[in-house]
Amino acid sequence: MERYIAFDIGDKRIGVAVSDPFNTYALPSVTYHRKNLREDVAALIALAEEKGATVIVCGLPVNFDGSEAVQTNKARRFIDALRAATSLPVVCEDERFTTQMAHETLISEGMRREKRKSYVDALAAANILDGYLGRINNQLKGAATMEKDKLTPEEEQDINATDEEQDEIIELVDDDNNIIKFRLMDVTEYKGEKYALLLAAEPNEAIGDDEVAIFRYKEEEGMLEPIEDDDLLEEVWEFYQSEEDEEQ
């Protein structure tokens, strides 16, 4: 499964954001303070590897009418250096209004001016990534719709069933470096923390077909964390079941 990291490239700072494990939205991460081109590129590639990114999305600043500006050329030079130094795909995304949007968001939340400086670049990167994720997800839905238009009703029913089974598929690596595919069942919040409930997406020896795997969902980092405490696992599962019973 793809994992995206986005960079909002500035002259002095670079905002960083990552996609959540299901690639539905972006999470602001950190702000990197620039040193020199070589160190900057190496640091961002290392950060992409640390986050498990498979694709790098870079904001490309352009004028209001879409024409290129001085900052566009600066960003392109940095992007070219990234591409030369990594085997990961590096793509560009129009970043018009993203920094302005980030400032407006932080102002609306009442954040003081000096504190906004620490967050605005990472939030701008998240806005860039949100735009990219929204566009590619819409393209995938559009392509699927066009293909379905050519199918018979029976074929379309089969495709819909397959889509539902493959929805929200994520891949995790076990202690023996085996890839296990899971399907997202739900996300629940218990005692101030979020937990992802997963079902095996394909047969495997470690997890039964009807067994639920529960991971702590670290939303800010966009990571799933194993839980060693059996009592906590039981508590989360019982809480989730009680919530489901109340909704029925």
Coordinates of C-alpha atoms in Angstrom, one line a residue:
M1 CA 0.0 0.0 0.0
E2 CA 1.2 3.5 -0.8
R3 CA 2.2 5.9 1.9
Y4 CA 2.7 9.6 1.0
I5 CA 4.9 12.3 2.5
A6 CA 4.6 16.0 1.4
F7 CA 7.0 18.9 1.6
D8 CA 6.2 22.6 1.5
I9 CA 9.5 24.0 0.3
G10 CA 10.4 27.4 1.5
D11 CA 13.7 29.4 1.5
K12 CA 14.3 28.9 5.2
R13 CA 11.9 26.2 6.3
I14 CA 10.3 23.1 4.8
G15 CA 7.0 21.9 6.2
V16 CA 6.4 18.2 6.3
A17 CA 3.1 16.2 6.4
V18 CA 2.3 12.5 6.0
S19 CA -0.8 10.5 4.9
D20 CA -2.8 8.5 7.5
P21 CA -2.4 4.7 7.2
F22 CA -5.5 4.6 4.9
N23 CA -4.5 7.5 2.6
T24 CA -7.7 9.4 3.3
Y25 CA -6.3 12.6 4.8
A26 CA -3.0 14.3 5.7
L27 CA -1.4 14.8 9.1
P28 CA 1.0 17.7 9.8
S29 CA 4.3 16.3 11.0
V30 CA 7.3 18.6 11.5
T31 CA 9.0 21.8 10.2
Y32 CA 12.5 21.3 9.0
H33 CA 14.9 24.3 9.2
R34 CA 17.1 24.5 6.1
K35 CA 20.9 24.4 6.2
N36 CA 22.3 23.8 2.7
L37 CA 21.0 21.9 -0.3
R38 CA 23.0 18.7 0.2
E39 CA 22.1 18.4 3.9
D40 CA 18.5 19.4 3.3
V41 CA 18.0 16.7 0.6
A42 CA 19.6 14.0 2.7
A43 CA 17.5 15.0 5.8
L44 CA 14.2 14.9 3.9
I45 CA 15.0 11.6 2.2
A46 CA 15.9 10.1 5.6
L47 CA 12.6 11.5 7.0
A48 CA 10.7 9.9 4.1
E49 CA 12.3 6.5 4.8
E50 CA 11.6 6.9 8.6
K51 CA 7.9 7.5 7.8
G52 CA 7.8 4.5 5.4
A53 CA 6.8 6.8 2.5
T54 CA 6.6 5.3 -1.0
V55 CA 5.8 8.6 -2.8
I56 CA 7.1 12.1 -2.2
V57 CA 4.7 15.0 -3.0
C58 CA 6.3 18.5 -3.3
G59 CA 4.3 21.7 -3.4
L60 CA 5.0 23.8 -6.5
P61 CA 4.4 27.5 -5.9
V62 CA 2.9 29.4 -8.9
N63 CA 1.3 32.7 -9.4
F64 CA -2.5 33.3 -8.9
D65 CA -3.1 32.7 -12.7
G66 CA -1.0 29.5 -12.7
S67 CA 2.1 31.1 -14.4
E68 CA 5.5 30.4 -12.9
A69 CA 7.2 32.7 -10.4
V70 CA 10.7 33.1 -9.1
Q71 CA 9.8 30.7 -6.2
T72 CA 8.7 28.2 -8.8
N73 CA 12.2 27.9 -10.2
K74 CA 13.7 27.6 -6.7
A75 CA 11.3 24.8 -5.8
R76 CA 12.0 23.0 -9.1
R77 CA 15.8 23.0 -8.4
F78 CA 15.2 21.5 -5.0
I79 CA 12.8 18.9 -6.5
D80 CA 15.3 18.0 -9.2
A81 CA 17.9 17.4 -6.4
L82 CA 15.5 15.2 -4.5
R83 CA 14.8 13.1 -7.7
A84 CA 18.5 12.7 -8.3
A85 CA 19.1 11.4 -4.7
T86 CA 16.2 9.0 -4.2
S87 CA 14.6 6.1 -6.0
L88 CA 11.2 7.1 -4.6
P89 CA 8.7 8.8 -7.1
V90 CA 8.7 12.6 -6.6
V91 CA 5.6 14.4 -7.8
C92 CA 4.5 18.0 -7.8
E93 CA 1.3 19.5 -6.5
D94 CA 0.0 23.0 -7.1
E95 CA 0.3 24.8 -3.7
R96 CA -1.6 28.0 -4.4
F97 CA -3.3 29.3 -1.3
T98 CA -2.0 26.5 1.0
T99 CA 0.2 28.7 3.2
Q100 CA -2.6 31.3 3.4
M101 CA -5.1 28.6 4.3
A102 CA -2.7 27.4 7.0
H103 CA -2.4 30.9 8.5
E104 CA -6.2 31.3 8.4
T105 CA -6.7 28.0 10.2
L106 CA -4.3 28.8 13.0
I107 CA -5.7 32.3 13.4
S108 CA -9.2 30.9 13.6
E109 CA -8.0 28.5 16.4
G110 CA -6.7 31.5 18.4
M111 CA -3.0 30.6 18.1
R112 CA -0.7 33.5 18.9
R113 CA 1.5 34.9 16.1
E114 CA 4.9 33.6 17.4
K115 CA 3.5 30.1 17.9
R116 CA 2.0 30.0 14.4
K117 CA 5.4 30.2 12.9
S118 CA 6.2 26.7 14.3
Y119 CA 3.1 25.1 12.8
V120 CA 2.2 27.0 9.6
D121 CA 4.7 25.2 7.3
A122 CA 3.7 21.7 8.4
L123 CA 0.0 22.6 8.1
A124 CA 0.7 24.1 4.6
A125 CA 2.3 20.7 3.7
A126 CA -0.8 18.9 5.0
N127 CA -3.0 21.2 2.8
I128 CA -0.8 20.3 -0.2
L129 CA -1.1 16.6 0.6
D130 CA -4.8 16.8 1.2
G131 CA -5.3 18.3 -2.3
Y132 CA -3.2 15.5 -3.9
L133 CA -4.9 12.7 -2.0
G134 CA -8.3 14.1 -2.9
R135 CA -7.4 14.3 -6.6
I136 CA -6.0 10.9 -7.0
N137 CA -8.8 9.3 -5.0
N138 CA -11.3 11.0 -7.2
Q139 CA -9.4 9.8 -10.3
L140 CA -9.5 6.2 -9.0
K141 CA -13.2 6.5 -8.3
G142 CA -13.8 8.0 -11.8
A143 CA -11.8 5.3 -13.5
A144 CA -13.7 2.6 -11.7
T145 CA -17.0 4.2 -12.6
M146 CA -16.1 4.4 -16.3
E147 CA -15.1 0.7 -16.3
K148 CA -18.3 -0.3 -14.5
D149 CA -20.4 1.5 -17.2
K150 CA -19.2 -1.1 -19.7
L151 CA -20.2 -4.1 -17.5
T152 CA -23.3 -6.2 -17.4
P153 CA -25.4 -5.9 -14.2
E154 CA -24.1 -9.3 -13.1
E155 CA -20.4 -8.3 -13.7
E156 CA -21.0 -5.0 -11.9
Q157 CA -22.4 -6.8 -8.8
D158 CA -19.3 -9.0 -8.7
I159 CA -17.0 -5.9 -9.0
N160 CA -18.9 -4.1 -6.2
A161 CA -18.5 -7.1 -3.9
T162 CA -14.8 -7.3 -4.6
D163 CA -14.4 -3.5 -4.0
E164 CA -16.0 -3.8 -0.6
E165 CA -13.7 -6.6 0.3
Q166 CA -10.6 -4.7 -0.7
D167 CA -11.7 -1.4 0.8
E168 CA -9.2 0.1 3.3
I169 CA -6.7 -2.7 2.8
I170 CA -3.4 -2.1 4.7
E171 CA -0.2 -4.1 4.8
L172 CA 1.7 -4.7 8.0
V173 CA 5.0 -6.6 8.5
D174 CA 5.3 -9.2 11.3
D175 CA 8.4 -10.1 13.3
D176 CA 9.6 -12.5 10.5
N177 CA 9.3 -9.8 7.8
N178 CA 6.1 -11.4 6.4
I179 CA 3.6 -9.1 4.9
I180 CA 0.1 -9.5 6.4
K181 CA -2.9 -7.8 4.7
F182 CA -5.7 -6.5 6.8
R183 CA -9.0 -4.8 6.1
L184 CA -10.1 -1.9 8.3
M185 CA -13.1 -2.9 10.4
D186 CA -13.5 0.3 12.4
V187 CA -11.7 2.9 14.5
T188 CA -12.8 3.5 18.1
E189 CA -11.7 5.9 20.8
Y190 CA -11.2 4.6 24.4
K191 CA -9.9 6.6 27.3
G192 CA -8.6 9.3 25.1
E193 CA -6.7 7.1 22.7
K194 CA -7.7 5.8 19.3
Y195 CA -7.6 2.1 18.3
A196 CA -7.9 0.5 14.8
L197 CA -9.8 -2.8 14.6
L198 CA -8.5 -4.9 11.7
L199 CA -9.6 -8.2 10.1
A200 CA -7.4 -10.4 8.0
A201 CA -7.9 -9.6 4.3
E202 CA -6.6 -13.0 3.2
P203 CA -6.0 -16.4 4.8
N204 CA -2.9 -16.7 7.0
E205 CA -1.6 -18.8 9.9
A206 CA -1.2 -16.1 12.4
I207 CA -4.8 -14.7 12.5
G208 CA -8.1 -16.5 12.0
D209 CA -10.7 -15.3 9.5
D210 CA -13.0 -14.1 12.3
E211 CA -10.3 -12.9 14.6
V212 CA -10.1 -9.1 15.2
A213 CA -6.6 -7.6 15.5
I214 CA -6.4 -4.3 17.6
F215 CA -3.7 -1.7 17.2
R216 CA -3.2 1.6 18.9
Y217 CA -3.7 4.3 16.3
K218 CA -1.1 7.1 16.7
E219 CA -3.0 9.7 14.6
E220 CA -0.4 12.4 14.7
E221 CA 2.4 10.1 13.5
G222 CA 0.0 8.2 11.2
M223 CA 1.2 4.9 12.7
L224 CA -0.4 1.7 14.0
E225 CA 1.3 0.5 17.2
P226 CA 1.0 -3.1 18.5
I227 CA -0.5 -3.6 22.0
E228 CA 1.3 -6.0 24.3
D229 CA -1.2 -5.6 27.2
D230 CA -3.8 -8.4 26.9
D231 CA -6.0 -6.8 29.5
L232 CA -6.1 -3.5 27.5
L233 CA -7.0 -5.5 24.3
E234 CA -9.9 -7.1 26.1
E235 CA -11.0 -3.7 27.5
V236 CA -11.0 -2.1 24.1
W237 CA -12.9 -4.9 22.5
E238 CA -15.5 -5.0 25.2
F239 CA -15.9 -1.2 25.0
Y240 CA -16.3 -1.4 21.2
Q241 CA -18.9 -4.1 21.5
S242 CA -20.9 -2.1 24.1
E243 CA -20.8 0.9 21.8
E244 CA -22.1 -1.2 18.9
D245 CA -24.9 -2.6 21.0
E246 CA -26.0 0.9 22.0
E247 CA -26.2 2.1 18.4
Q248 CA -28.4 -0.9 17.4

